[in-house]
Amino acid sequence: MAAGPTAAVILYVLAPEKMIGWPSAPRPNEREFILPAARDLPEFGRLTGRGDTANVEIVLKAKPDLIFDFGSVSPTYVSLAERVQEQTGIPYLLINGRLENSAASVRLLGKALGVPERAEAIARYVEETETLIDTRLKDVPEAARKRVYLARQPNGLETGLRGSINTEIIERAGGINVAERAAGRGGIANVSIEQVIAWAPDTVITWDANFFAHVNDDPAW
């Protein structure tokens, strides 16, 4: 049982036969890429974080041996993990989900799940990809890199500030996250359309299907 969507994907890649459910069920356009034994598992909801929706009693009835979460390891999430572990009596493994820690995190989870060889193969692939990215970005000057805005929520006006775990993929891929981090502030922020215009991104990306479906109908965007 995984506490967040990313955790569920990592578990599926490592050991689909060990899964008992999803935080959120795969969407129709995702199902064709997932083995039947895993894609038809029940949805439990999220145990921690924003929008936690899981019913602890239902999770307990499924009798998981381990709950793991792949993402932030800040004191807040450590506290949430400890609370769930205390409530359920089930070991809760909180794993660092930062990109720079990906290979180590996969190896750790592989050891916990008893599939270290599979985890090692994936971790090596991650490290080789990191090296390839570094090689390709080495000679790209900052002035030539795309300025990117991440649009979250249906209105597109929630974003991740620079350095956030939500947007680090932008920076790792060589882009510049236009949402600069304010002093002493990181993570997620709500912004105005005027601020987005002032940032003047070259590219807007989103994972919100509602925003993507309606953005061209909004005069402001």
PDB file of C-alpha atoms in Angstrom:
ATOM      1  CA  MET A   1       0.000   0.000   0.000  1.00  0.00           C
ATOM      2  CA  ALA A   2       1.481   3.322  -1.012  1.00  0.00           C
ATOM      3  CA  ALA A   3       0.596   6.699   0.450  1.00  0.00           C
ATOM      4  CA  GLY A   4       1.091   8.826  -2.655  1.00  0.00           C
ATOM      5  CA  PRO A   5       0.701   8.372  -6.439  1.00  0.00           C
ATOM      6  CA  THR A   6       4.441   8.435  -7.102  1.00  0.00           C
ATOM      7  CA  ALA A   7       4.988   5.780  -4.457  1.00  0.00           C
ATOM      8  CA  ALA A   8       2.451   3.534  -6.156  1.00  0.00           C
ATOM      9  CA  VAL A   9       4.219   3.892  -9.513  1.00  0.00           C
ATOM     10  CA  ILE A  10       7.598   3.067  -7.973  1.00  0.00           C
ATOM     11  CA  LEU A  11       6.123   0.006  -6.264  1.00  0.00           C
ATOM     12  CA  TYR A  12       4.522  -1.114  -9.542  1.00  0.00           C
ATOM     13  CA  VAL A  13       7.838  -0.830 -11.384  1.00  0.00           C
ATOM     14  CA  LEU A  14       9.722  -2.727  -8.690  1.00  0.00           C
ATOM     15  CA  ALA A  15       7.285  -5.424  -7.653  1.00  0.00           C
ATOM     16  CA  PRO A  16       3.708  -5.275  -9.029  1.00  0.00           C
ATOM     17  CA  GLU A  17       2.874  -8.634  -7.481  1.00  0.00           C
ATOM     18  CA  LYS A  18       3.386  -7.122  -4.019  1.00  0.00           C
ATOM     19  CA  MET A  19       0.801  -4.367  -4.452  1.00  0.00           C
ATOM     20  CA  ILE A  20      -2.593  -4.538  -2.741  1.00  0.00           C
ATOM     21  CA  GLY A  21      -4.063  -1.242  -3.983  1.00  0.00           C
ATOM     22  CA  TRP A  22      -3.653   2.268  -5.374  1.00  0.00           C
ATOM     23  CA  PRO A  23      -3.898   5.675  -3.686  1.00  0.00           C
ATOM     24  CA  SER A  24      -5.890   6.675  -6.791  1.00  0.00           C
ATOM     25  CA  ALA A  25      -6.932   4.171  -9.432  1.00  0.00           C
ATOM     26  CA  PRO A  26      -5.197   4.335 -12.838  1.00  0.00           C
ATOM     27  CA  ARG A  27      -7.023   6.566 -15.315  1.00  0.00           C
ATOM     28  CA  PRO A  28      -8.370   5.053 -18.563  1.00  0.00           C
ATOM     29  CA  ASN A  29      -5.436   6.386 -20.617  1.00  0.00           C
ATOM     30  CA  GLU A  30      -2.987   4.765 -18.157  1.00  0.00           C
ATOM     31  CA  ARG A  31      -4.553   1.329 -17.874  1.00  0.00           C
ATOM     32  CA  GLU A  32      -3.169  -0.049 -21.147  1.00  0.00           C
ATOM     33  CA  PHE A  33       0.366   0.316 -19.808  1.00  0.00           C
ATOM     34  CA  ILE A  34      -0.277  -1.598 -16.571  1.00  0.00           C
ATOM     35  CA  LEU A  35      -0.406  -5.347 -16.007  1.00  0.00           C
ATOM     36  CA  PRO A  36      -3.972  -6.604 -15.384  1.00  0.00           C
ATOM     37  CA  ALA A  37      -3.059  -7.995 -11.965  1.00  0.00           C
ATOM     38  CA  ALA A  38      -2.110  -4.495 -10.792  1.00  0.00           C
ATOM     39  CA  ARG A  39      -4.394  -2.175 -12.757  1.00  0.00           C
ATOM     40  CA  ASP A  40      -7.560  -3.746 -11.351  1.00  0.00           C
ATOM     41  CA  LEU A  41      -6.533  -3.432  -7.708  1.00  0.00           C
ATOM     42  CA  PRO A  42      -8.804  -1.309  -5.480  1.00  0.00           C
ATOM     43  CA  GLU A  43      -8.346   2.391  -4.778  1.00  0.00           C
ATOM     44  CA  PHE A  44      -7.662   3.190  -1.127  1.00  0.00           C
ATOM     45  CA  GLY A  45      -7.075   6.945  -1.255  1.00  0.00           C
ATOM     46  CA  ARG A  46      -4.185   8.914   0.214  1.00  0.00           C
ATOM     47  CA  LEU A  47      -3.101   8.323   3.789  1.00  0.00           C
ATOM     48  CA  THR A  48      -1.052  11.487   4.253  1.00  0.00           C
ATOM     49  CA  GLY A  49      -0.349  14.815   2.593  1.00  0.00           C
ATOM     50  CA  ARG A  50      -2.680  17.174   0.820  1.00  0.00           C
ATOM     51  CA  GLY A  51      -6.093  15.655   0.216  1.00  0.00           C
ATOM     52  CA  ASP A  52      -5.653  12.553   2.356  1.00  0.00           C
ATOM     53  CA  THR A  53      -8.777  10.481   1.663  1.00  0.00           C
ATOM     54  CA  ALA A  54      -8.006   6.945   2.806  1.00  0.00           C
ATOM     55  CA  ASN A  55     -10.162   5.238   5.405  1.00  0.00           C
ATOM     56  CA  VAL A  56      -7.722   3.679   7.864  1.00  0.00           C
ATOM     57  CA  GLU A  57     -10.169   0.901   8.755  1.00  0.00           C
ATOM     58  CA  ILE A  58     -10.455  -0.138   5.110  1.00  0.00           C
ATOM     59  CA  VAL A  59      -6.674  -0.110   4.773  1.00  0.00           C
ATOM     60  CA  LEU A  60      -6.382  -2.350   7.839  1.00  0.00           C
ATOM     61  CA  LYS A  61      -8.874  -4.832   6.393  1.00  0.00           C
ATOM     62  CA  ALA A  62      -6.586  -5.234   3.384  1.00  0.00           C
ATOM     63  CA  LYS A  63      -3.844  -6.431   5.790  1.00  0.00           C
ATOM     64  CA  PRO A  64      -0.783  -4.761   4.237  1.00  0.00           C
ATOM     65  CA  ASP A  65       2.631  -5.784   5.583  1.00  0.00           C
ATOM     66  CA  LEU A  66       4.150  -2.396   4.775  1.00  0.00           C
ATOM     67  CA  ILE A  67       3.042   1.149   3.994  1.00  0.00           C
ATOM     68  CA  PHE A  68       5.564   3.280   2.164  1.00  0.00           C
ATOM     69  CA  ASP A  69       5.605   6.855   0.976  1.00  0.00           C
ATOM     70  CA  PHE A  70       7.964   8.242  -1.658  1.00  0.00           C
ATOM     71  CA  GLY A  71       8.268  12.021  -1.467  1.00  0.00           C
ATOM     72  CA  SER A  72       9.015  14.677   1.126  1.00  0.00           C
ATOM     73  CA  VAL A  73      10.887  13.645   4.265  1.00  0.00           C
ATOM     74  CA  SER A  74      10.381  16.959   6.037  1.00  0.00           C
ATOM     75  CA  PRO A  75       9.529  16.913   9.766  1.00  0.00           C
ATOM     76  CA  THR A  76       5.842  17.350   8.889  1.00  0.00           C
ATOM     77  CA  TYR A  77       5.777  14.176   6.813  1.00  0.00           C
ATOM     78  CA  VAL A  78       7.858  12.285   9.366  1.00  0.00           C
ATOM     79  CA  SER A  79       5.242  13.203  11.966  1.00  0.00           C
ATOM     80  CA  LEU A  80       2.404  12.088   9.674  1.00  0.00           C
ATOM     81  CA  ALA A  81       4.162   8.791   8.972  1.00  0.00           C
ATOM     82  CA  GLU A  82       4.696   8.159  12.687  1.00  0.00           C
ATOM     83  CA  ARG A  83       1.035   8.914  13.376  1.00  0.00           C
ATOM     84  CA  VAL A  84      -0.190   6.457  10.722  1.00  0.00           C
ATOM     85  CA  GLN A  85       2.223   3.789  11.942  1.00  0.00           C
ATOM     86  CA  GLU A  86       0.992   4.274  15.506  1.00  0.00           C
ATOM     87  CA  GLN A  87      -2.668   4.156  14.428  1.00  0.00           C
ATOM     88  CA  THR A  88      -2.315   1.063  12.257  1.00  0.00           C
ATOM     89  CA  GLY A  89       0.528  -0.881  13.813  1.00  0.00           C
ATOM     90  CA  ILE A  90       1.905  -1.355  10.291  1.00  0.00           C
ATOM     91  CA  PRO A  91       5.524  -0.403   9.492  1.00  0.00           C
ATOM     92  CA  TYR A  92       5.583   2.870   7.543  1.00  0.00           C
ATOM     93  CA  LEU A  93       8.610   3.488   5.341  1.00  0.00           C
ATOM     94  CA  LEU A  94       9.114   7.140   4.356  1.00  0.00           C
ATOM     95  CA  ILE A  95      11.548   7.441   1.441  1.00  0.00           C
ATOM     96  CA  ASN A  96      13.259  10.551   0.094  1.00  0.00           C
ATOM     97  CA  GLY A  97      11.632  11.342  -3.253  1.00  0.00           C
ATOM     98  CA  ARG A  98      14.093  14.006  -4.407  1.00  0.00           C
ATOM     99  CA  LEU A  99      15.395  13.337  -7.914  1.00  0.00           C
ATOM    100  CA  GLU A 100      18.995  13.459  -6.762  1.00  0.00           C
ATOM    101  CA  ASN A 101      18.210  10.650  -4.329  1.00  0.00           C
ATOM    102  CA  SER A 102      16.331   8.438  -6.801  1.00  0.00           C
ATOM    103  CA  ALA A 103      18.906   5.681  -7.225  1.00  0.00           C
ATOM    104  CA  ALA A 104      19.526   5.346  -3.481  1.00  0.00           C
ATOM    105  CA  SER A 105      15.782   5.377  -2.770  1.00  0.00           C
ATOM    106  CA  VAL A 106      15.089   2.637  -5.313  1.00  0.00           C
ATOM    107  CA  ARG A 107      17.835   0.480  -3.806  1.00  0.00           C
ATOM    108  CA  LEU A 108      16.423   1.030  -0.316  1.00  0.00           C
ATOM    109  CA  LEU A 109      12.905   0.077  -1.351  1.00  0.00           C
ATOM    110  CA  GLY A 110      14.155  -2.928  -3.310  1.00  0.00           C
ATOM    111  CA  LYS A 111      15.881  -4.195  -0.182  1.00  0.00           C
ATOM    112  CA  ALA A 112      12.710  -3.654   1.886  1.00  0.00           C
ATOM    113  CA  LEU A 113      10.586  -5.538  -0.674  1.00  0.00           C
ATOM    114  CA  GLY A 114      13.048  -8.370  -1.128  1.00  0.00           C
ATOM    115  CA  VAL A 115      13.830  -7.572  -4.777  1.00  0.00           C
ATOM    116  CA  PRO A 116      17.355  -6.098  -4.563  1.00  0.00           C
ATOM    117  CA  GLU A 117      18.448  -7.354  -7.998  1.00  0.00           C
ATOM    118  CA  ARG A 118      15.500  -5.700  -9.730  1.00  0.00           C
ATOM    119  CA  ALA A 119      16.101  -2.513  -7.754  1.00  0.00           C
ATOM    120  CA  GLU A 120      19.805  -2.489  -8.658  1.00  0.00           C
ATOM    121  CA  ALA A 121      19.006  -2.723 -12.376  1.00  0.00           C
ATOM    122  CA  ILE A 122      16.600   0.219 -12.138  1.00  0.00           C
ATOM    123  CA  ALA A 123      18.997   2.245  -9.979  1.00  0.00           C
ATOM    124  CA  ARG A 124      21.801   1.778 -12.505  1.00  0.00           C
ATOM    125  CA  TYR A 125      19.486   2.896 -15.303  1.00  0.00           C
ATOM    126  CA  VAL A 126      18.696   6.030 -13.267  1.00  0.00           C
ATOM    127  CA  GLU A 127      22.386   6.774 -12.757  1.00  0.00           C
ATOM    128  CA  GLU A 128      23.183   6.261 -16.447  1.00  0.00           C
ATOM    129  CA  THR A 129      20.341   8.609 -17.393  1.00  0.00           C
ATOM    130  CA  GLU A 130      21.613  11.243 -14.947  1.00  0.00           C
ATOM    131  CA  THR A 131      25.050  11.043 -16.550  1.00  0.00           C
ATOM    132  CA  LEU A 132      23.536  11.387 -20.023  1.00  0.00           C
ATOM    133  CA  ILE A 133      21.560  14.480 -18.963  1.00  0.00           C
ATOM    134  CA  ASP A 134      24.666  16.085 -17.446  1.00  0.00           C
ATOM    135  CA  THR A 135      26.596  15.453 -20.643  1.00  0.00           C
ATOM    136  CA  ARG A 136      23.920  17.014 -22.844  1.00  0.00           C
ATOM    137  CA  LEU A 137      23.404  20.050 -20.624  1.00  0.00           C
ATOM    138  CA  LYS A 138      27.074  20.790 -20.052  1.00  0.00           C
ATOM    139  CA  ASP A 139      27.455  23.118 -22.996  1.00  0.00           C
ATOM    140  CA  VAL A 140      23.999  24.739 -22.911  1.00  0.00           C
ATOM    141  CA  PRO A 141      24.311  28.312 -21.551  1.00  0.00           C
ATOM    142  CA  GLU A 142      21.636  29.600 -19.199  1.00  0.00           C
ATOM    143  CA  ALA A 143      20.542  32.197 -21.754  1.00  0.00           C
ATOM    144  CA  ALA A 144      19.617  29.387 -24.143  1.00  0.00           C
ATOM    145  CA  ARG A 145      17.480  27.472 -21.660  1.00  0.00           C
ATOM    146  CA  LYS A 146      13.693  27.614 -21.736  1.00  0.00           C
ATOM    147  CA  ARG A 147      11.809  29.515 -19.028  1.00  0.00           C
ATOM    148  CA  VAL A 148       9.017  27.271 -17.753  1.00  0.00           C
ATOM    149  CA  TYR A 149       5.886  27.749 -15.642  1.00  0.00           C
ATOM    150  CA  LEU A 150       4.139  24.796 -13.989  1.00  0.00           C
ATOM    151  CA  ALA A 151       0.357  25.290 -13.924  1.00  0.00           C
ATOM    152  CA  ARG A 152      -1.444  23.372 -11.195  1.00  0.00           C
ATOM    153  CA  GLN A 153      -5.160  23.184 -10.378  1.00  0.00           C
ATOM    154  CA  PRO A 154      -7.977  23.844 -12.903  1.00  0.00           C
ATOM    155  CA  ASN A 155      -7.249  27.589 -13.000  1.00  0.00           C
ATOM    156  CA  GLY A 156      -3.507  27.063 -13.504  1.00  0.00           C
ATOM    157  CA  LEU A 157      -2.639  29.568 -10.799  1.00  0.00           C
ATOM    158  CA  GLU A 158      -1.037  27.235  -8.311  1.00  0.00           C
ATOM    159  CA  THR A 159       2.596  26.421  -8.964  1.00  0.00           C
ATOM    160  CA  GLY A 160       5.764  25.041  -7.428  1.00  0.00           C
ATOM    161  CA  LEU A 161       8.476  27.501  -6.466  1.00  0.00           C
ATOM    162  CA  ARG A 162      12.018  27.033  -7.686  1.00  0.00           C
ATOM    163  CA  GLY A 163      13.688  24.166  -5.847  1.00  0.00           C
ATOM    164  CA  SER A 164      10.364  22.542  -4.930  1.00  0.00           C
ATOM    165  CA  ILE A 165      10.074  18.776  -5.155  1.00  0.00           C
ATOM    166  CA  ASN A 166       7.118  19.483  -7.484  1.00  0.00           C
ATOM    167  CA  THR A 167       9.218  21.354 -10.048  1.00  0.00           C
ATOM    168  CA  GLU A 168      12.736  19.966  -9.720  1.00  0.00           C
ATOM    169  CA  ILE A 169      12.227  17.943 -12.904  1.00  0.00           C
ATOM    170  CA  ILE A 170      12.059  21.259 -14.809  1.00  0.00           C
ATOM    171  CA  GLU A 171      15.438  22.348 -13.508  1.00  0.00           C
ATOM    172  CA  ARG A 172      16.971  18.875 -13.856  1.00  0.00           C
ATOM    173  CA  ALA A 173      15.960  18.768 -17.508  1.00  0.00           C
ATOM    174  CA  GLY A 174      17.712  22.079 -18.133  1.00  0.00           C
ATOM    175  CA  GLY A 175      14.777  24.457 -17.895  1.00  0.00           C
ATOM    176  CA  ILE A 176      14.446  27.536 -15.690  1.00  0.00           C
ATOM    177  CA  ASN A 177      11.472  27.557 -13.335  1.00  0.00           C
ATOM    178  CA  VAL A 178      10.142  31.118 -13.551  1.00  0.00           C
ATOM    179  CA  ALA A 179       8.477  30.878 -10.123  1.00  0.00           C
ATOM    180  CA  GLU A 180      11.347  32.171  -8.029  1.00  0.00           C
ATOM    181  CA  ARG A 181      11.561  31.106  -4.437  1.00  0.00           C
ATOM    182  CA  ALA A 182      10.820  33.913  -1.980  1.00  0.00           C
ATOM    183  CA  ALA A 183      13.036  34.382   1.061  1.00  0.00           C
ATOM    184  CA  GLY A 184      12.329  31.641   3.556  1.00  0.00           C
ATOM    185  CA  ARG A 185       9.590  30.170   1.416  1.00  0.00           C
ATOM    186  CA  GLY A 186       9.449  27.111  -0.763  1.00  0.00           C
ATOM    187  CA  GLY A 187       7.035  24.466  -1.981  1.00  0.00           C
ATOM    188  CA  ILE A 188       3.661  25.400  -3.461  1.00  0.00           C
ATOM    189  CA  ALA A 189       2.314  28.925  -4.000  1.00  0.00           C
ATOM    190  CA  ASN A 190      -0.811  30.571  -5.395  1.00  0.00           C
ATOM    191  CA  VAL A 191      -0.082  33.311  -7.901  1.00  0.00           C
ATOM    192  CA  SER A 192      -2.008  35.762 -10.083  1.00  0.00           C
ATOM    193  CA  ILE A 193      -2.270  35.698 -13.859  1.00  0.00           C
ATOM    194  CA  GLU A 194      -0.521  39.082 -13.820  1.00  0.00           C
ATOM    195  CA  GLN A 195       2.447  37.486 -12.082  1.00  0.00           C
ATOM    196  CA  VAL A 196       2.593  34.705 -14.651  1.00  0.00           C
ATOM    197  CA  ILE A 197       2.557  37.285 -17.456  1.00  0.00           C
ATOM    198  CA  ALA A 198       5.325  39.253 -15.737  1.00  0.00           C
ATOM    199  CA  TRP A 199       7.451  36.114 -15.499  1.00  0.00           C
ATOM    200  CA  ALA A 200       7.018  35.684 -19.287  1.00  0.00           C
ATOM    201  CA  PRO A 201       7.616  31.921 -19.522  1.00  0.00           C
ATOM    202  CA  ASP A 202       8.523  30.387 -22.866  1.00  0.00           C
ATOM    203  CA  THR A 203       6.538  27.278 -21.979  1.00  0.00           C
ATOM    204  CA  VAL A 204       3.643  26.399 -19.680  1.00  0.00           C
ATOM    205  CA  ILE A 205       3.360  22.784 -18.569  1.00  0.00           C
ATOM    206  CA  THR A 206       0.629  21.105 -16.530  1.00  0.00           C
ATOM    207  CA  TRP A 207      -0.529  17.745 -15.257  1.00  0.00           C
ATOM    208  CA  ASP A 208      -4.056  19.035 -14.590  1.00  0.00           C
ATOM    209  CA  ALA A 209      -6.369  17.702 -17.300  1.00  0.00           C
ATOM    210  CA  ASN A 210      -9.076  20.273 -16.531  1.00  0.00           C
ATOM    211  CA  PHE A 211      -6.693  23.189 -16.969  1.00  0.00           C
ATOM    212  CA  PHE A 212      -5.335  21.721 -20.198  1.00  0.00           C
ATOM    213  CA  ALA A 213      -8.838  21.167 -21.581  1.00  0.00           C
ATOM    214  CA  HIS A 214     -10.012  24.725 -20.980  1.00  0.00           C
ATOM    215  CA  VAL A 215      -6.902  26.931 -21.067  1.00  0.00           C
ATOM    216  CA  ASN A 216      -7.497  28.011 -24.666  1.00  0.00           C
ATOM    217  CA  ASP A 217     -11.001  29.203 -23.761  1.00  0.00           C
ATOM    218  CA  ASP A 218      -9.719  31.569 -21.072  1.00  0.00           C
ATOM    219  CA  PRO A 219      -8.883  35.035 -22.491  1.00  0.00           C
ATOM    220  CA  ALA A 220      -6.423  35.716 -19.687  1.00  0.00           C
ATOM    221  CA  TRP A 221      -4.335  32.693 -20.602  1.00  0.00           C
TER     222      TRP A 221
END
